[in-house]
Amino acid sequence: MTSESLQASRGTHDIWGTEIRLWQFLEQHARRILGQANYQEIRTPIFEATELFNRGIGEGTDIVSKEMYTFTDRGERSLTLRPEGTAGVVRSLIEHKRLQQGVQRCWYQGAMFRYERPQAGRQRQFHQLGVEVFGSDDPRSDVEVIALGLEFLEALGLSHLTLELNSVGDPEDRQRYKAALVDYLTPYASDLDPDSQVRLTKNPLRILDSKNPATQKILAEAPQLPEYLGQDSQRHFERVQSGLTALGLAYELNPRLVRGLDYYTRTAFEITTRELGAQSAVGGGGRYDQLVQELGGSATPAVGWAMGLERLVGLLQKRGETPAPDLDFYIATQGEGTANLSLQITQMLRRHGLRVEMDVSQSALGKQIKRADKLGCQACVIVGESEVATGDITVKWLATGVQELVAFPSGFSDSAVWRQKLRPNP
Ligand code: AMP
């Protein structure tokens, strides 16, 4: 009887081999850059009560209305795999009363789940890295998070990035704009694409996102959001722009940028690249001064962003980024009597903090050395019967082919000697 082989679910992806090294590199990079700015990592559960996302993200959004992985557990609770990170972070900070303790800066990373049509750069399980700052409506906190996002990307060596910026105003500003937009679009309703027709009553601002050429043509003459900003939103927006300019950060104003989630207020931004084809957004975010209150906390202003890690890995791969080799030494053996000596050398080198793999395949010596090469090791330690007899161990430097004899144990006990001979660790 044969059974059908199992495959990863549609829209999911196994990460391993050279790709996982890029992920680890990205994670280290994030820890360093965000740690420098004193952002604290937070890990929240992968599933939460469905209500959290319904209330936090908004019922009219694509995410809540058609993309959530929602299920009922054995205790009849409705749970949802998190489609984004912010709602869970807010829930956690309210629950643990951290918002009463002054400004909180945090970051997270992890898997998110959306039932979308999979395509290059768009998956059903994907990973985001995000930052949030709670407790300040100072425009400098908007500038800080945007600058941090750009710094994170630029320190990775990614260029061709564009920062698109808009202000979606306060809820009252948006209400006035929504009314004006609906007034303008209603006479054209039958010419809009079907999605936009539905949005005209459900969530008119999302029409601004439409890629449909006919809809875009109609939008060309539509009223623009920034014209509807009240004085406070206007002043906030100007100060954000002035802060970005003071830091030498270029931006493009995009009055149609509204983002997919309902909770944004005032600043909205997206970081895009031309290198990713159709899925050009690397990340995005903005200010969300209403969300904490909507989720049951006391009114707390907040600002943050999220980036898609698959897209960043894709950019690094495209650039031909090859992670540094993982290993310093490979321990090859030949002959039964070499077993204990190879164990001892392996342990000694690892205790010096070096990265060592011991061959346990029992294959021919030539094959073992080939594997050492393939793994990108710097040197292969060859332990044969004659080495056991004399105590002089052959070390072969793989880049040059040069071999030397090193006495065991004295020659292996001084880690400084090895560090000098090895290329530095990445
Ligand atoms: P959002 O939470 O929709 O603002 O998304 C923030 C970032 O996450 C986007 O700019 C993308 O880089 C990434 N992203 C969002 N959805 C997906 C997805 N389905 N697959 C891969 N990356 C995604």
PDB file of N, CA and C in Angstrom, residues 150-244:
ATOM      1  N   LEU A 150      14.208  52.869   8.586  1.00  0.00           N
ATOM      2  CA  LEU A 150      15.111  53.127   7.462  1.00  0.00           C
ATOM      3  C   LEU A 150      16.537  52.734   7.811  1.00  0.00           C
ATOM      4  N   GLU A 151      16.924  53.017   9.052  1.00  0.00           N
ATOM      5  CA  GLU A 151      18.268  52.665   9.521  1.00  0.00           C
ATOM      6  C   GLU A 151      18.450  51.146   9.448  1.00  0.00           C
ATOM      7  N   PHE A 152      17.424  50.421   9.899  1.00  0.00           N
ATOM      8  CA  PHE A 152      17.463  48.961   9.882  1.00  0.00           C
ATOM      9  C   PHE A 152      17.710  48.453   8.456  1.00  0.00           C
ATOM     10  N   LEU A 153      16.991  49.041   7.499  1.00  0.00           N
ATOM     11  CA  LEU A 153      17.101  48.578   6.112  1.00  0.00           C
ATOM     12  C   LEU A 153      18.412  49.022   5.469  1.00  0.00           C
ATOM     13  N   GLU A 154      18.787  50.261   5.746  1.00  0.00           N
ATOM     14  CA  GLU A 154      19.995  50.770   5.093  1.00  0.00           C
ATOM     15  C   GLU A 154      21.248  50.096   5.631  1.00  0.00           C
ATOM     16  N   ALA A 155      21.244  49.764   6.925  1.00  0.00           N
ATOM     17  CA  ALA A 155      22.406  49.062   7.491  1.00  0.00           C
ATOM     18  C   ALA A 155      22.519  47.647   6.923  1.00  0.00           C
ATOM     19  N   LEU A 156      21.441  47.146   6.335  1.00  0.00           N
ATOM     20  CA  LEU A 156      21.506  45.851   5.653  1.00  0.00           C
ATOM     21  C   LEU A 156      22.092  46.004   4.251  1.00  0.00           C
ATOM     22  N   GLY A 157      22.310  47.235   3.877  1.00  0.00           N
ATOM     23  CA  GLY A 157      22.850  47.498   2.550  1.00  0.00           C
ATOM     24  C   GLY A 157      21.756  47.588   1.498  1.00  0.00           C
ATOM     25  N   LEU A 158      20.492  47.701   1.934  1.00  0.00           N
ATOM     26  CA  LEU A 158      19.415  47.777   0.939  1.00  0.00           C
ATOM     27  C   LEU A 158      19.258  49.226   0.493  1.00  0.00           C
ATOM     28  N   SER A 159      19.239  49.405  -0.801  1.00  0.00           N
ATOM     29  CA  SER A 159      19.059  50.771  -1.312  1.00  0.00           C
ATOM     30  C   SER A 159      17.796  50.784  -2.170  1.00  0.00           C
ATOM     31  N   HIS A 160      17.625  51.768  -2.993  1.00  0.00           N
ATOM     32  CA  HIS A 160      16.423  51.902  -3.822  1.00  0.00           C
ATOM     33  C   HIS A 160      15.163  51.857  -2.963  1.00  0.00           C
ATOM     34  N   LEU A 161      15.227  52.421  -1.775  1.00  0.00           N
ATOM     35  CA  LEU A 161      14.044  52.419  -0.914  1.00  0.00           C
ATOM     36  C   LEU A 161      13.355  53.774  -1.020  1.00  0.00           C
ATOM     37  N   THR A 162      12.028  53.750  -1.012  1.00  0.00           N
ATOM     38  CA  THR A 162      11.288  55.004  -1.010  1.00  0.00           C
ATOM     39  C   THR A 162      10.412  55.051   0.229  1.00  0.00           C
ATOM     40  N   LEU A 163      10.460  56.176   0.919  1.00  0.00           N
ATOM     41  CA  LEU A 163       9.561  56.383   2.059  1.00  0.00           C
ATOM     42  C   LEU A 163       8.372  57.193   1.565  1.00  0.00           C
ATOM     43  N   GLU A 164       7.187  56.561   1.587  1.00  0.00           N
ATOM     44  CA  GLU A 164       5.971  57.283   1.201  1.00  0.00           C
ATOM     45  C   GLU A 164       5.251  57.704   2.464  1.00  0.00           C
ATOM     46  N   LEU A 165       4.795  58.948   2.473  1.00  0.00           N
ATOM     47  CA  LEU A 165       4.278  59.524   3.712  1.00  0.00           C
ATOM     48  C   LEU A 165       2.924  60.192   3.470  1.00  0.00           C
ATOM     49  N   ASN A 166       2.048  60.055   4.463  1.00  0.00           N
ATOM     50  CA  ASN A 166       0.765  60.749   4.384  1.00  0.00           C
ATOM     51  C   ASN A 166       0.288  60.988   5.808  1.00  0.00           C
ATOM     52  N   SER A 167      -0.759  61.798   5.940  1.00  0.00           N
ATOM     53  CA  SER A 167      -1.444  61.869   7.224  1.00  0.00           C
ATOM     54  C   SER A 167      -2.891  61.523   6.961  1.00  0.00           C
ATOM     55  N   VAL A 168      -3.414  60.572   7.724  1.00  0.00           N
ATOM     56  CA  VAL A 168      -4.834  60.210   7.549  1.00  0.00           C
ATOM     57  C   VAL A 168      -5.695  60.974   8.545  1.00  0.00           C
ATOM     58  N   GLY A 169      -5.072  61.884   9.308  1.00  0.00           N
ATOM     59  CA  GLY A 169      -5.833  62.790  10.158  1.00  0.00           C
ATOM     60  C   GLY A 169      -6.431  62.149  11.399  1.00  0.00           C
ATOM     61  N   ASP A 170      -7.162  62.972  12.143  1.00  0.00           N
ATOM     62  CA  ASP A 170      -7.886  62.470  13.307  1.00  0.00           C
ATOM     63  C   ASP A 170      -9.214  61.908  12.806  1.00  0.00           C
ATOM     64  N   PRO A 171      -9.927  61.136  13.662  1.00  0.00           N
ATOM     65  CA  PRO A 171     -11.178  60.537  13.192  1.00  0.00           C
ATOM     66  C   PRO A 171     -12.161  61.570  12.625  1.00  0.00           C
ATOM     67  N   GLU A 172     -12.193  62.773  13.230  1.00  0.00           N
ATOM     68  CA  GLU A 172     -13.142  63.789  12.727  1.00  0.00           C
ATOM     69  C   GLU A 172     -12.726  64.257  11.323  1.00  0.00           C
ATOM     70  N   ASP A 173     -11.415  64.446  11.141  1.00  0.00           N
ATOM     71  CA  ASP A 173     -10.927  64.864   9.814  1.00  0.00           C
ATOM     72  C   ASP A 173     -11.319  63.807   8.785  1.00  0.00           C
ATOM     73  N   ARG A 174     -11.122  62.564   9.213  1.00  0.00           N
ATOM     74  CA  ARG A 174     -11.361  61.468   8.276  1.00  0.00           C
ATOM     75  C   ARG A 174     -12.839  61.349   7.933  1.00  0.00           C
ATOM     76  N   GLN A 175     -13.667  61.597   8.939  1.00  0.00           N
ATOM     77  CA  GLN A 175     -15.114  61.554   8.736  1.00  0.00           C
ATOM     78  C   GLN A 175     -15.516  62.572   7.671  1.00  0.00           C
ATOM     79  N   ARG A 176     -14.968  63.778   7.793  1.00  0.00           N
ATOM     80  CA  ARG A 176     -15.303  64.831   6.822  1.00  0.00           C
ATOM     81  C   ARG A 176     -14.793  64.450   5.432  1.00  0.00           C
ATOM     82  N   TYR A 177     -13.589  63.881   5.399  1.00  0.00           N
ATOM     83  CA  TYR A 177     -13.031  63.491   4.110  1.00  0.00           C
ATOM     84  C   TYR A 177     -13.829  62.351   3.488  1.00  0.00           C
ATOM     85  N   LYS A 178     -14.196  61.382   4.323  1.00  0.00           N
ATOM     86  CA  LYS A 178     -14.972  60.239   3.838  1.00  0.00           C
ATOM     87  C   LYS A 178     -16.248  60.719   3.155  1.00  0.00           C
ATOM     88  N   ALA A 179     -16.927  61.655   3.824  1.00  0.00           N
ATOM     89  CA  ALA A 179     -18.182  62.177   3.280  1.00  0.00           C
ATOM     90  C   ALA A 179     -17.924  62.841   1.919  1.00  0.00           C
ATOM     91  N   ALA A 180     -16.839  63.612   1.841  1.00  0.00           N
ATOM     92  CA  ALA A 180     -16.520  64.305   0.583  1.00  0.00           C
ATOM     93  C   ALA A 180     -16.177  63.295  -0.510  1.00  0.00           C
ATOM     94  N   LEU A 181     -15.455  62.254  -0.119  1.00  0.00           N
ATOM     95  CA  LEU A 181     -15.043  61.245  -1.109  1.00  0.00           C
ATOM     96  C   LEU A 181     -16.277  60.487  -1.636  1.00  0.00           C
ATOM     97  N   VAL A 182     -17.157  60.117  -0.716  1.00  0.00           N
ATOM     98  CA  VAL A 182     -18.362  59.385  -1.127  1.00  0.00           C
ATOM     99  C   VAL A 182     -19.227  60.280  -2.031  1.00  0.00           C
ATOM    100  N   ASP A 183     -19.355  61.551  -1.668  1.00  0.00           N
ATOM    101  CA  ASP A 183     -20.117  62.501  -2.504  1.00  0.00           C
ATOM    102  C   ASP A 183     -19.543  62.557  -3.910  1.00  0.00           C
ATOM    103  N   TYR A 184     -18.205  62.601  -3.969  1.00  0.00           N
ATOM    104  CA  TYR A 184     -17.547  62.703  -5.276  1.00  0.00           C
ATOM    105  C   TYR A 184     -17.714  61.412  -6.079  1.00  0.00           C
ATOM    106  N   LEU A 185     -17.568  60.255  -5.399  1.00  0.00           N
ATOM    107  CA  LEU A 185     -17.543  58.981  -6.131  1.00  0.00           C
ATOM    108  C   LEU A 185     -18.935  58.456  -6.502  1.00  0.00           C
ATOM    109  N   THR A 186     -19.957  58.827  -5.713  1.00  0.00           N
ATOM    110  CA  THR A 186     -21.279  58.222  -5.927  1.00  0.00           C
ATOM    111  C   THR A 186     -21.789  58.351  -7.387  1.00  0.00           C
ATOM    112  N   PRO A 187     -21.666  59.518  -8.004  1.00  0.00           N
ATOM    113  CA  PRO A 187     -22.136  59.598  -9.396  1.00  0.00           C
ATOM    114  C   PRO A 187     -21.393  58.649 -10.355  1.00  0.00           C
ATOM    115  N   TYR A 188     -20.164  58.242  -9.971  1.00  0.00           N
ATOM    116  CA  TYR A 188     -19.390  57.333 -10.833  1.00  0.00           C
ATOM    117  C   TYR A 188     -19.523  55.872 -10.413  1.00  0.00           C
ATOM    118  N   ALA A 189     -20.407  55.604  -9.426  1.00  0.00           N
ATOM    119  CA  ALA A 189     -20.437  54.277  -8.784  1.00  0.00           C
ATOM    120  C   ALA A 189     -20.407  53.133  -9.795  1.00  0.00           C
ATOM    121  N   SER A 190     -21.199  53.246 -10.856  1.00  0.00           N
ATOM    122  CA  SER A 190     -21.300  52.104 -11.769  1.00  0.00           C
ATOM    123  C   SER A 190     -20.023  51.918 -12.604  1.00  0.00           C
ATOM    124  N   ASP A 191     -19.152  52.947 -12.651  1.00  0.00           N
ATOM    125  CA  ASP A 191     -17.905  52.819 -13.415  1.00  0.00           C
ATOM    126  C   ASP A 191     -16.753  52.279 -12.571  1.00  0.00           C
ATOM    127  N   LEU A 192     -16.967  52.183 -11.255  1.00  0.00           N
ATOM    128  CA  LEU A 192     -15.890  51.686 -10.379  1.00  0.00           C
ATOM    129  C   LEU A 192     -15.768  50.179 -10.524  1.00  0.00           C
ATOM    130  N   ASP A 193     -14.586  49.632 -10.184  1.00  0.00           N
ATOM    131  CA  ASP A 193     -14.423  48.175 -10.201  1.00  0.00           C
ATOM    132  C   ASP A 193     -15.302  47.577  -9.097  1.00  0.00           C
ATOM    133  N   PRO A 194     -15.674  46.286  -9.221  1.00  0.00           N
ATOM    134  CA  PRO A 194     -16.641  45.692  -8.283  1.00  0.00           C
ATOM    135  C   PRO A 194     -16.219  45.817  -6.816  1.00  0.00           C
ATOM    136  N   ASP A 195     -14.929  45.607  -6.513  1.00  0.00           N
ATOM    137  CA  ASP A 195     -14.471  45.731  -5.119  1.00  0.00           C
ATOM    138  C   ASP A 195     -14.742  47.136  -4.584  1.00  0.00           C
ATOM    139  N   SER A 196     -14.415  48.124  -5.416  1.00  0.00           N
ATOM    140  CA  SER A 196     -14.582  49.509  -4.977  1.00  0.00           C
ATOM    141  C   SER A 196     -16.060  49.852  -4.795  1.00  0.00           C
ATOM    142  N   GLN A 197     -16.918  49.229  -5.623  1.00  0.00           N
ATOM    143  CA  GLN A 197     -18.357  49.483  -5.457  1.00  0.00           C
ATOM    144  C   GLN A 197     -18.814  49.044  -4.071  1.00  0.00           C
ATOM    145  N   VAL A 198     -18.302  47.873  -3.635  1.00  0.00           N
ATOM    146  CA  VAL A 198     -18.675  47.394  -2.294  1.00  0.00           C
ATOM    147  C   VAL A 198     -18.115  48.330  -1.232  1.00  0.00           C
ATOM    148  N   ARG A 199     -16.866  48.780  -1.467  1.00  0.00           N
ATOM    149  CA  ARG A 199     -16.207  49.631  -0.461  1.00  0.00           C
ATOM    150  C   ARG A 199     -16.872  50.996  -0.326  1.00  0.00           C
ATOM    151  N   LEU A 200     -17.547  51.427  -1.377  1.00  0.00           N
ATOM    152  CA  LEU A 200     -18.173  52.750  -1.362  1.00  0.00           C
ATOM    153  C   LEU A 200     -19.106  52.886  -0.161  1.00  0.00           C
ATOM    154  N   THR A 201     -19.762  51.784   0.203  1.00  0.00           N
ATOM    155  CA  THR A 201     -20.612  51.863   1.390  1.00  0.00           C
ATOM    156  C   THR A 201     -19.908  51.338   2.639  1.00  0.00           C
ATOM    157  N   LYS A 202     -19.004  50.351   2.441  1.00  0.00           N
ATOM    158  CA  LYS A 202     -18.409  49.703   3.636  1.00  0.00           C
ATOM    159  C   LYS A 202     -17.174  50.421   4.176  1.00  0.00           C
ATOM    160  N   ASN A 203     -16.265  50.790   3.300  1.00  0.00           N
ATOM    161  CA  ASN A 203     -14.982  51.330   3.743  1.00  0.00           C
ATOM    162  C   ASN A 203     -14.386  52.178   2.610  1.00  0.00           C
ATOM    163  N   PRO A 204     -15.002  53.370   2.355  1.00  0.00           N
ATOM    164  CA  PRO A 204     -14.662  54.138   1.145  1.00  0.00           C
ATOM    165  C   PRO A 204     -13.184  54.513   1.018  1.00  0.00           C
ATOM    166  N   LEU A 205     -12.479  54.721   2.152  1.00  0.00           N
ATOM    167  CA  LEU A 205     -11.065  55.139   2.035  1.00  0.00           C
ATOM    168  C   LEU A 205     -10.217  54.093   1.318  1.00  0.00           C
ATOM    169  N   ARG A 206     -10.617  52.822   1.457  1.00  0.00           N
ATOM    170  CA  ARG A 206      -9.831  51.756   0.824  1.00  0.00           C
ATOM    171  C   ARG A 206      -9.894  51.832  -0.702  1.00  0.00           C
ATOM    172  N   ILE A 207     -10.868  52.548  -1.230  1.00  0.00           N
ATOM    173  CA  ILE A 207     -10.949  52.691  -2.699  1.00  0.00           C
ATOM    174  C   ILE A 207      -9.677  53.374  -3.220  1.00  0.00           C
ATOM    175  N   LEU A 208      -9.083  54.236  -2.373  1.00  0.00           N
ATOM    176  CA  LEU A 208      -7.879  54.958  -2.790  1.00  0.00           C
ATOM    177  C   LEU A 208      -6.743  53.996  -3.143  1.00  0.00           C
ATOM    178  N   ASP A 209      -6.802  52.784  -2.587  1.00  0.00           N
ATOM    179  CA  ASP A 209      -5.779  51.762  -2.822  1.00  0.00           C
ATOM    180  C   ASP A 209      -5.967  50.999  -4.127  1.00  0.00           C
ATOM    181  N   SER A 210      -7.115  51.177  -4.772  1.00  0.00           N
ATOM    182  CA  SER A 210      -7.441  50.336  -5.925  1.00  0.00           C
ATOM    183  C   SER A 210      -6.390  50.456  -7.034  1.00  0.00           C
ATOM    184  N   LYS A 211      -6.041  49.309  -7.613  1.00  0.00           N
ATOM    185  CA  LYS A 211      -5.063  49.322  -8.711  1.00  0.00           C
ATOM    186  C   LYS A 211      -5.787  49.345 -10.061  1.00  0.00           C
ATOM    187  N   ASN A 212      -7.115  49.282 -10.016  1.00  0.00           N
ATOM    188  CA  ASN A 212      -7.893  49.223 -11.248  1.00  0.00           C
ATOM    189  C   ASN A 212      -7.769  50.545 -12.041  1.00  0.00           C
ATOM    190  N   PRO A 213      -7.369  50.467 -13.335  1.00  0.00           N
ATOM    191  CA  PRO A 213      -7.109  51.703 -14.094  1.00  0.00           C
ATOM    192  C   PRO A 213      -8.329  52.624 -14.193  1.00  0.00           C
ATOM    193  N   ALA A 214      -9.526  52.059 -14.401  1.00  0.00           N
ATOM    194  CA  ALA A 214     -10.718  52.906 -14.529  1.00  0.00           C
ATOM    195  C   ALA A 214     -10.972  53.644 -13.211  1.00  0.00           C
ATOM    196  N   THR A 215     -10.835  52.902 -12.107  1.00  0.00           N
ATOM    197  CA  THR A 215     -11.055  53.524 -10.794  1.00  0.00           C
ATOM    198  C   THR A 215      -9.994  54.597 -10.546  1.00  0.00           C
ATOM    199  N   GLN A 216      -8.768  54.281 -10.919  1.00  0.00           N
ATOM    200  CA  GLN A 216      -7.689  55.250 -10.700  1.00  0.00           C
ATOM    201  C   GLN A 216      -7.936  56.539 -11.474  1.00  0.00           C
ATOM    202  N   LYS A 217      -8.478  56.365 -12.675  1.00  0.00           N
ATOM    203  CA  LYS A 217      -8.754  57.547 -13.504  1.00  0.00           C
ATOM    204  C   LYS A 217      -9.792  58.441 -12.814  1.00  0.00           C
ATOM    205  N   ILE A 218     -10.815  57.788 -12.253  1.00  0.00           N
ATOM    206  CA  ILE A 218     -11.852  58.551 -11.543  1.00  0.00           C
ATOM    207  C   ILE A 218     -11.243  59.242 -10.319  1.00  0.00           C
ATOM    208  N   LEU A 219     -10.322  58.528  -9.647  1.00  0.00           N
ATOM    209  CA  LEU A 219      -9.728  59.070  -8.420  1.00  0.00           C
ATOM    210  C   LEU A 219      -8.827  60.280  -8.685  1.00  0.00           C
ATOM    211  N   ALA A 220      -8.338  60.392  -9.921  1.00  0.00           N
ATOM    212  CA  ALA A 220      -7.386  61.461 -10.236  1.00  0.00           C
ATOM    213  C   ALA A 220      -7.938  62.842  -9.856  1.00  0.00           C
ATOM    214  N   GLU A 221      -9.240  63.001 -10.014  1.00  0.00           N
ATOM    215  CA  GLU A 221      -9.842  64.314  -9.728  1.00  0.00           C
ATOM    216  C   GLU A 221     -10.499  64.360  -8.345  1.00  0.00           C
ATOM    217  N   ALA A 222     -10.371  63.279  -7.576  1.00  0.00           N
ATOM    218  CA  ALA A 222     -11.085  63.191  -6.293  1.00  0.00           C
ATOM    219  C   ALA A 222     -10.486  64.160  -5.268  1.00  0.00           C
ATOM    220  N   PRO A 223     -11.279  64.554  -4.277  1.00  0.00           N
ATOM    221  CA  PRO A 223     -10.703  65.367  -3.192  1.00  0.00           C
ATOM    222  C   PRO A 223      -9.596  64.581  -2.491  1.00  0.00           C
ATOM    223  N   GLN A 224      -8.595  65.301  -1.953  1.00  0.00           N
ATOM    224  CA  GLN A 224      -7.455  64.619  -1.340  1.00  0.00           C
ATOM    225  C   GLN A 224      -7.464  64.779   0.176  1.00  0.00           C
ATOM    226  N   LEU A 225      -7.088  63.683   0.821  1.00  0.00           N
ATOM    227  CA  LEU A 225      -7.157  63.624   2.284  1.00  0.00           C
ATOM    228  C   LEU A 225      -6.448  64.792   2.997  1.00  0.00           C
ATOM    229  N   PRO A 226      -5.209  65.112   2.621  1.00  0.00           N
ATOM    230  CA  PRO A 226      -4.503  66.161   3.366  1.00  0.00           C
ATOM    231  C   PRO A 226      -5.234  67.508   3.383  1.00  0.00           C
ATOM    232  N   GLU A 227      -6.098  67.745   2.374  1.00  0.00           N
ATOM    233  CA  GLU A 227      -6.841  69.019   2.358  1.00  0.00           C
ATOM    234  C   GLU A 227      -7.878  69.062   3.473  1.00  0.00           C
ATOM    235  N   TYR A 228      -8.181  67.924   4.074  1.00  0.00           N
ATOM    236  CA  TYR A 228      -9.227  67.868   5.091  1.00  0.00           C
ATOM    237  C   TYR A 228      -8.675  67.791   6.508  1.00  0.00           C
ATOM    238  N   LEU A 229      -7.381  67.929   6.646  1.00  0.00           N
ATOM    239  CA  LEU A 229      -6.792  67.824   7.981  1.00  0.00           C
ATOM    240  C   LEU A 229      -7.159  69.050   8.819  1.00  0.00           C
ATOM    241  N   GLY A 230      -7.510  68.790  10.091  1.00  0.00           N
ATOM    242  CA  GLY A 230      -7.734  69.893  11.025  1.00  0.00           C
ATOM    243  C   GLY A 230      -6.390  70.498  11.409  1.00  0.00           C
ATOM    244  N   GLN A 231      -6.480  71.580  12.212  1.00  0.00           N
ATOM    245  CA  GLN A 231      -5.245  72.308  12.536  1.00  0.00           C
ATOM    246  C   GLN A 231      -4.232  71.444  13.288  1.00  0.00           C
ATOM    247  N   ASP A 232      -4.716  70.659  14.258  1.00  0.00           N
ATOM    248  CA  ASP A 232      -3.798  69.846  15.073  1.00  0.00           C
ATOM    249  C   ASP A 232      -3.100  68.792  14.213  1.00  0.00           C
ATOM    250  N   SER A 233      -3.880  68.112  13.385  1.00  0.00           N
ATOM    251  CA  SER A 233      -3.280  67.078  12.526  1.00  0.00           C
ATOM    252  C   SER A 233      -2.290  67.708  11.561  1.00  0.00           C
ATOM    253  N   GLN A 234      -2.672  68.868  11.055  1.00  0.00           N
ATOM    254  CA  GLN A 234      -1.819  69.569  10.099  1.00  0.00           C
ATOM    255  C   GLN A 234      -0.467  69.908  10.743  1.00  0.00           C
ATOM    256  N   ARG A 235      -0.536  70.452  11.982  1.00  0.00           N
ATOM    257  CA  ARG A 235       0.697  70.855  12.670  1.00  0.00           C
ATOM    258  C   ARG A 235       1.562  69.615  12.959  1.00  0.00           C
ATOM    259  N   HIS A 236       0.905  68.547  13.386  1.00  0.00           N
ATOM    260  CA  HIS A 236       1.630  67.308  13.676  1.00  0.00           C
ATOM    261  C   HIS A 236       2.365  66.817  12.420  1.00  0.00           C
ATOM    262  N   PHE A 237       1.639  66.839  11.313  1.00  0.00           N
ATOM    263  CA  PHE A 237       2.190  66.355  10.040  1.00  0.00           C
ATOM    264  C   PHE A 237       3.412  67.196   9.639  1.00  0.00           C
ATOM    265  N   GLU A 238       3.291  68.518   9.823  1.00  0.00           N
ATOM    266  CA  GLU A 238       4.420  69.400   9.460  1.00  0.00           C
ATOM    267  C   GLU A 238       5.645  69.106  10.319  1.00  0.00           C
ATOM    268  N   ARG A 239       5.401  68.844  11.598  1.00  0.00           N
ATOM    269  CA  ARG A 239       6.537  68.588  12.489  1.00  0.00           C
ATOM    270  C   ARG A 239       7.208  67.246  12.179  1.00  0.00           C
ATOM    271  N   VAL A 240       6.409  66.278  11.777  1.00  0.00           N
ATOM    272  CA  VAL A 240       7.001  64.994  11.371  1.00  0.00           C
ATOM    273  C   VAL A 240       7.890  65.216  10.151  1.00  0.00           C
ATOM    274  N   GLN A 241       7.382  65.969   9.187  1.00  0.00           N
ATOM    275  CA  GLN A 241       8.164  66.218   7.966  1.00  0.00           C
ATOM    276  C   GLN A 241       9.441  66.986   8.284  1.00  0.00           C
ATOM    277  N   SER A 242       9.309  67.960   9.207  1.00  0.00           N
ATOM    278  CA  SER A 242      10.481  68.757   9.545  1.00  0.00           C
ATOM    279  C   SER A 242      11.538  67.888  10.250  1.00  0.00           C
ATOM    280  N   GLY A 243      11.104  66.970  11.111  1.00  0.00           N
ATOM    281  CA  GLY A 243      12.035  66.063  11.793  1.00  0.00           C
ATOM    282  C   GLY A 243      12.754  65.145  10.813  1.00  0.00           C
ATOM    283  N   LEU A 244      12.009  64.636   9.838  1.00  0.00           N
ATOM    284  CA  LEU A 244      12.625  63.749   8.836  1.00  0.00           C
ATOM    285  C   LEU A 244      13.688  64.520   8.052  1.00  0.00           C
TER     286      LEU A 244
END
